[in-house]
Amino acid sequence: MSTIPDTTVQLKDGSTITIRTARPEDARAVLEHARPIFAEEEFLLTMPDDFHMTEEQEEQWLQMNCDDPGKLVIVAESAGRIIGLLGFESEERKRVRHHGELGMSVNKAWRERSVGRALLLALIAGRNSTRCWRKCTCKFSPLIAALSRSIHRSVSKKRDGRYEM
């Protein structure tokens, strides 16, 4: 089971949020977070009309992620409301199990306040207590490539001229 400990994080604007593992009972709140993100259509391949997840399906998906040691879904929460979500999935094949892919979303009103950074740092801190991974592929649109480089540099170490997690 992939989990991280609940952590209170102070953002750069002084507000505090909780970073924790998503639970099946969060299904409704996760959907309430996801729908406006898909409606933006700006950075995602999924269009609002493509997203048909029911609350029951979301609950099953969250449970599946809790049960699989190679998967982790974490949320950022403020006043009981989910404001950010990060999903990470390791490769299944043994030779590349140390590789993984992540997706992340932050509520528009909470962007540029370090919520995404807090989610990434929680993932990195949690990797030592879950399946060990060394390579993470992030899929960002070209429009936010500069932002992704900035995030990557702020949460990774430089080795041999390259940034690694």
PDB file of C-alpha atoms in Angstrom:
ATOM      1  CA  MET A   1       0.000   0.000   0.000  1.00  0.00           C
ATOM      2  CA  SER A   2       1.411   3.367  -1.034  1.00  0.00           C
ATOM      3  CA  THR A   3       0.811   6.120   1.473  1.00  0.00           C
ATOM      4  CA  ILE A   4       2.485   9.206   2.815  1.00  0.00           C
ATOM      5  CA  PRO A   5       2.037  10.701   6.279  1.00  0.00           C
ATOM      6  CA  ASP A   6      -0.344  13.657   6.611  1.00  0.00           C
ATOM      7  CA  THR A   7       1.754  16.819   6.549  1.00  0.00           C
ATOM      8  CA  THR A   8       0.859  20.437   7.230  1.00  0.00           C
ATOM      9  CA  VAL A   9       2.644  22.798   4.862  1.00  0.00           C
ATOM     10  CA  GLN A  10       2.940  26.560   5.073  1.00  0.00           C
ATOM     11  CA  LEU A  11       2.768  28.155   1.629  1.00  0.00           C
ATOM     12  CA  LYS A  12       4.766  31.161   0.515  1.00  0.00           C
ATOM     13  CA  ASP A  13       1.730  33.418   1.131  1.00  0.00           C
ATOM     14  CA  GLY A  14       1.531  32.245   4.765  1.00  0.00           C
ATOM     15  CA  SER A  15      -1.553  30.041   4.382  1.00  0.00           C
ATOM     16  CA  THR A  16      -1.387  26.400   5.449  1.00  0.00           C
ATOM     17  CA  ILE A  17      -2.570  23.294   3.665  1.00  0.00           C
ATOM     18  CA  THR A  18      -2.534  19.581   4.394  1.00  0.00           C
ATOM     19  CA  ILE A  19      -0.824  17.143   2.053  1.00  0.00           C
ATOM     20  CA  ARG A  20      -2.020  13.552   2.463  1.00  0.00           C
ATOM     21  CA  THR A  21      -2.735  10.305   0.664  1.00  0.00           C
ATOM     22  CA  ALA A  22      -6.039  10.301  -1.217  1.00  0.00           C
ATOM     23  CA  ARG A  23      -8.585   7.858   0.178  1.00  0.00           C
ATOM     24  CA  PRO A  24     -11.582   6.169  -1.504  1.00  0.00           C
ATOM     25  CA  GLU A  25     -13.937   8.326   0.550  1.00  0.00           C
ATOM     26  CA  ASP A  26     -12.425  11.377  -1.200  1.00  0.00           C
ATOM     27  CA  ALA A  27     -14.071  10.365  -4.496  1.00  0.00           C
ATOM     28  CA  ARG A  28     -16.678  13.140  -4.550  1.00  0.00           C
ATOM     29  CA  ALA A  29     -14.154  15.824  -3.530  1.00  0.00           C
ATOM     30  CA  VAL A  30     -11.637  14.614  -6.145  1.00  0.00           C
ATOM     31  CA  LEU A  31     -14.304  14.848  -8.855  1.00  0.00           C
ATOM     32  CA  GLU A  32     -15.260  18.331  -7.650  1.00  0.00           C
ATOM     33  CA  HIS A  33     -11.592  19.276  -8.005  1.00  0.00           C
ATOM     34  CA  ALA A  34     -11.123  17.599 -11.409  1.00  0.00           C
ATOM     35  CA  ARG A  35     -14.141  18.883 -13.324  1.00  0.00           C
ATOM     36  CA  PRO A  36     -13.134  22.583 -13.339  1.00  0.00           C
ATOM     37  CA  ILE A  37      -9.579  21.580 -14.286  1.00  0.00           C
ATOM     38  CA  PHE A  38     -10.857  19.699 -17.350  1.00  0.00           C
ATOM     39  CA  ALA A  39     -13.117  22.623 -18.200  1.00  0.00           C
ATOM     40  CA  GLU A  40     -10.066  24.873 -18.569  1.00  0.00           C
ATOM     41  CA  GLU A  41      -8.960  22.749 -21.544  1.00  0.00           C
ATOM     42  CA  GLU A  42      -5.688  24.677 -21.514  1.00  0.00           C
ATOM     43  CA  PHE A  43      -3.047  22.105 -20.620  1.00  0.00           C
ATOM     44  CA  LEU A  44      -4.845  18.750 -20.781  1.00  0.00           C
ATOM     45  CA  LEU A  45      -5.535  16.213 -23.492  1.00  0.00           C
ATOM     46  CA  THR A  46      -8.800  15.233 -21.801  1.00  0.00           C
ATOM     47  CA  MET A  47     -11.714  17.420 -22.819  1.00  0.00           C
ATOM     48  CA  PRO A  48     -14.673  17.945 -20.459  1.00  0.00           C
ATOM     49  CA  ASP A  49     -16.862  15.766 -22.718  1.00  0.00           C
ATOM     50  CA  ASP A  50     -14.279  12.957 -22.461  1.00  0.00           C
ATOM     51  CA  PHE A  51     -14.486  12.782 -18.672  1.00  0.00           C
ATOM     52  CA  HIS A  52     -17.354  10.549 -17.536  1.00  0.00           C
ATOM     53  CA  MET A  53     -16.049   9.206 -14.234  1.00  0.00           C
ATOM     54  CA  THR A  54     -18.798   8.509 -11.721  1.00  0.00           C
ATOM     55  CA  GLU A  55     -18.317   8.825  -7.989  1.00  0.00           C
ATOM     56  CA  GLU A  56     -18.361   5.019  -7.671  1.00  0.00           C
ATOM     57  CA  GLN A  57     -15.732   4.631 -10.412  1.00  0.00           C
ATOM     58  CA  GLU A  58     -13.568   7.306  -8.786  1.00  0.00           C
ATOM     59  CA  GLU A  59     -13.856   5.529  -5.441  1.00  0.00           C
ATOM     60  CA  GLN A  60     -12.756   2.254  -7.074  1.00  0.00           C
ATOM     61  CA  TRP A  61      -9.845   4.012  -8.801  1.00  0.00           C
ATOM     62  CA  LEU A  62      -8.691   5.564  -5.522  1.00  0.00           C
ATOM     63  CA  GLN A  63      -8.944   2.172  -3.767  1.00  0.00           C
ATOM     64  CA  MET A  64      -6.946   0.518  -6.560  1.00  0.00           C
ATOM     65  CA  ASN A  65      -4.236   3.163  -6.120  1.00  0.00           C
ATOM     66  CA  CYS A  66      -4.185   2.594  -2.354  1.00  0.00           C
ATOM     67  CA  ASP A  67      -3.791  -1.151  -2.844  1.00  0.00           C
ATOM     68  CA  ASP A  68      -0.959  -1.004  -5.401  1.00  0.00           C
ATOM     69  CA  PRO A  69       2.554  -0.303  -4.006  1.00  0.00           C
ATOM     70  CA  GLY A  70       3.604   1.154  -7.361  1.00  0.00           C
ATOM     71  CA  LYS A  71       0.910   3.834  -7.357  1.00  0.00           C
ATOM     72  CA  LEU A  72       0.325   6.842  -5.180  1.00  0.00           C
ATOM     73  CA  VAL A  73      -2.321   9.559  -5.262  1.00  0.00           C
ATOM     74  CA  ILE A  74      -1.873  12.486  -2.922  1.00  0.00           C
ATOM     75  CA  VAL A  75      -4.023  15.536  -2.376  1.00  0.00           C
ATOM     76  CA  ALA A  76      -3.522  19.065  -1.126  1.00  0.00           C
ATOM     77  CA  GLU A  77      -6.389  20.114   1.108  1.00  0.00           C
ATOM     78  CA  SER A  78      -7.487  23.439   2.563  1.00  0.00           C
ATOM     79  CA  ALA A  79     -10.454  23.782   4.929  1.00  0.00           C
ATOM     80  CA  GLY A  80     -11.614  20.276   3.979  1.00  0.00           C
ATOM     81  CA  ARG A  81     -11.580  21.038   0.241  1.00  0.00           C
ATOM     82  CA  ILE A  82      -9.196  19.384  -2.229  1.00  0.00           C
ATOM     83  CA  ILE A  83      -7.210  22.082  -4.010  1.00  0.00           C
ATOM     84  CA  GLY A  84      -4.511  19.958  -5.627  1.00  0.00           C
ATOM     85  CA  LEU A  85      -3.925  16.382  -6.704  1.00  0.00           C
ATOM     86  CA  LEU A  86      -0.857  14.435  -7.762  1.00  0.00           C
ATOM     87  CA  GLY A  87      -0.923  10.899  -9.125  1.00  0.00           C
ATOM     88  CA  PHE A  88       2.210   8.795  -9.568  1.00  0.00           C
ATOM     89  CA  GLU A  89       2.475   5.383 -11.192  1.00  0.00           C
ATOM     90  CA  SER A  90       5.583   3.193 -11.407  1.00  0.00           C
ATOM     91  CA  GLU A  91       6.220   1.025 -14.417  1.00  0.00           C
ATOM     92  CA  GLU A  92       4.984  -2.557 -14.029  1.00  0.00           C
ATOM     93  CA  ARG A  93       7.857  -4.210 -15.899  1.00  0.00           C
ATOM     94  CA  LYS A  94      10.602  -5.311 -13.536  1.00  0.00           C
ATOM     95  CA  ARG A  95      13.524  -3.837 -15.501  1.00  0.00           C
ATOM     96  CA  VAL A  96      11.995  -0.365 -15.482  1.00  0.00           C
ATOM     97  CA  ARG A  97      10.045  -0.474 -12.238  1.00  0.00           C
ATOM     98  CA  HIS A  98      12.262   2.322 -10.937  1.00  0.00           C
ATOM     99  CA  HIS A  99      10.691   4.607 -13.605  1.00  0.00           C
ATOM    100  CA  GLY A 100       7.364   6.303 -13.136  1.00  0.00           C
ATOM    101  CA  GLU A 101       5.014   8.927 -14.490  1.00  0.00           C
ATOM    102  CA  LEU A 102       3.141  11.627 -12.697  1.00  0.00           C
ATOM    103  CA  GLY A 103       0.248  13.923 -13.377  1.00  0.00           C
ATOM    104  CA  MET A 104      -0.636  16.916 -11.264  1.00  0.00           C
ATOM    105  CA  SER A 105      -3.365  19.530 -11.059  1.00  0.00           C
ATOM    106  CA  VAL A 106      -3.883  22.554  -8.837  1.00  0.00           C
ATOM    107  CA  ASN A 107      -7.087  24.564  -8.484  1.00  0.00           C
ATOM    108  CA  LYS A 108      -6.760  27.795 -10.455  1.00  0.00           C
ATOM    109  CA  ALA A 109      -7.279  29.998  -7.368  1.00  0.00           C
ATOM    110  CA  TRP A 110      -4.380  28.232  -5.615  1.00  0.00           C
ATOM    111  CA  ARG A 111      -1.784  28.397  -8.384  1.00  0.00           C
ATOM    112  CA  GLU A 112       1.475  30.298  -7.950  1.00  0.00           C
ATOM    113  CA  ARG A 113       1.307  29.757  -4.186  1.00  0.00           C
ATOM    114  CA  SER A 114       3.603  26.676  -4.036  1.00  0.00           C
ATOM    115  CA  VAL A 115       0.851  24.033  -3.839  1.00  0.00           C
ATOM    116  CA  GLY A 116       2.371  22.096  -6.749  1.00  0.00           C
ATOM    117  CA  ARG A 117       5.805  22.303  -5.175  1.00  0.00           C
ATOM    118  CA  ALA A 118       4.393  20.985  -1.878  1.00  0.00           C
ATOM    119  CA  LEU A 119       2.800  18.043  -3.708  1.00  0.00           C
ATOM    120  CA  LEU A 120       6.058  17.224  -5.511  1.00  0.00           C
ATOM    121  CA  LEU A 121       8.096  17.441  -2.324  1.00  0.00           C
ATOM    122  CA  ALA A 122       5.636  15.093  -0.586  1.00  0.00           C
ATOM    123  CA  LEU A 123       5.979  12.621  -3.453  1.00  0.00           C
ATOM    124  CA  ILE A 124       9.771  12.765  -3.265  1.00  0.00           C
ATOM    125  CA  ALA A 125       9.766  12.369   0.527  1.00  0.00           C
ATOM    126  CA  GLY A 126       7.328   9.476   0.216  1.00  0.00           C
ATOM    127  CA  ARG A 127       9.330   7.612  -2.398  1.00  0.00           C
ATOM    128  CA  ASN A 128      11.616   6.251   0.290  1.00  0.00           C
ATOM    129  CA  SER A 129       8.690   4.642   2.110  1.00  0.00           C
ATOM    130  CA  THR A 130       7.085   3.257  -1.075  1.00  0.00           C
ATOM    131  CA  ARG A 131       8.560   1.478  -4.065  1.00  0.00           C
ATOM    132  CA  CYS A 132      11.956   2.932  -4.845  1.00  0.00           C
ATOM    133  CA  TRP A 133      11.962   4.904  -8.082  1.00  0.00           C
ATOM    134  CA  ARG A 134      14.743   6.910  -9.608  1.00  0.00           C
ATOM    135  CA  LYS A 135      13.284   8.341 -12.788  1.00  0.00           C
ATOM    136  CA  CYS A 136      10.072  10.280 -13.094  1.00  0.00           C
ATOM    137  CA  THR A 137       8.585  11.387 -16.387  1.00  0.00           C
ATOM    138  CA  CYS A 138       6.461  14.510 -16.260  1.00  0.00           C
ATOM    139  CA  LYS A 139       4.196  15.304 -19.171  1.00  0.00           C
ATOM    140  CA  PHE A 140       3.808  19.064 -19.478  1.00  0.00           C
ATOM    141  CA  SER A 141       2.588  21.123 -22.396  1.00  0.00           C
ATOM    142  CA  PRO A 142       5.112  23.382 -24.172  1.00  0.00           C
ATOM    143  CA  LEU A 143       3.282  26.380 -22.743  1.00  0.00           C
ATOM    144  CA  ILE A 144       4.434  25.533 -19.267  1.00  0.00           C
ATOM    145  CA  ALA A 145       7.813  24.016 -20.078  1.00  0.00           C
ATOM    146  CA  ALA A 146       9.616  26.848 -18.312  1.00  0.00           C
ATOM    147  CA  LEU A 147       7.487  26.275 -15.218  1.00  0.00           C
ATOM    148  CA  SER A 148       8.242  22.549 -15.278  1.00  0.00           C
ATOM    149  CA  ARG A 149      11.985  23.248 -15.463  1.00  0.00           C
ATOM    150  CA  SER A 150      11.688  25.635 -12.529  1.00  0.00           C
ATOM    151  CA  ILE A 151       9.769  23.083 -10.459  1.00  0.00           C
ATOM    152  CA  HIS A 152      12.202  20.330 -11.382  1.00  0.00           C
ATOM    153  CA  ARG A 153      15.221  22.402 -10.355  1.00  0.00           C
ATOM    154  CA  SER A 154      13.623  23.384  -7.066  1.00  0.00           C
ATOM    155  CA  VAL A 155      12.960  19.789  -6.003  1.00  0.00           C
ATOM    156  CA  SER A 156      15.877  17.874  -7.525  1.00  0.00           C
ATOM    157  CA  LYS A 157      19.645  17.571  -7.215  1.00  0.00           C
ATOM    158  CA  LYS A 158      22.147  18.392  -9.918  1.00  0.00           C
ATOM    159  CA  ARG A 159      24.396  15.479 -10.918  1.00  0.00           C
ATOM    160  CA  ASP A 160      26.735  15.432 -13.883  1.00  0.00           C
ATOM    161  CA  GLY A 161      25.170  18.572 -15.287  1.00  0.00           C
ATOM    162  CA  ARG A 162      21.625  17.118 -15.156  1.00  0.00           C
ATOM    163  CA  TYR A 163      18.851  17.480 -12.617  1.00  0.00           C
ATOM    164  CA  GLU A 164      17.653  14.223 -11.056  1.00  0.00           C
ATOM    165  CA  MET A 165      15.036  13.527  -8.433  1.00  0.00           C
TER     166      MET A 165
END
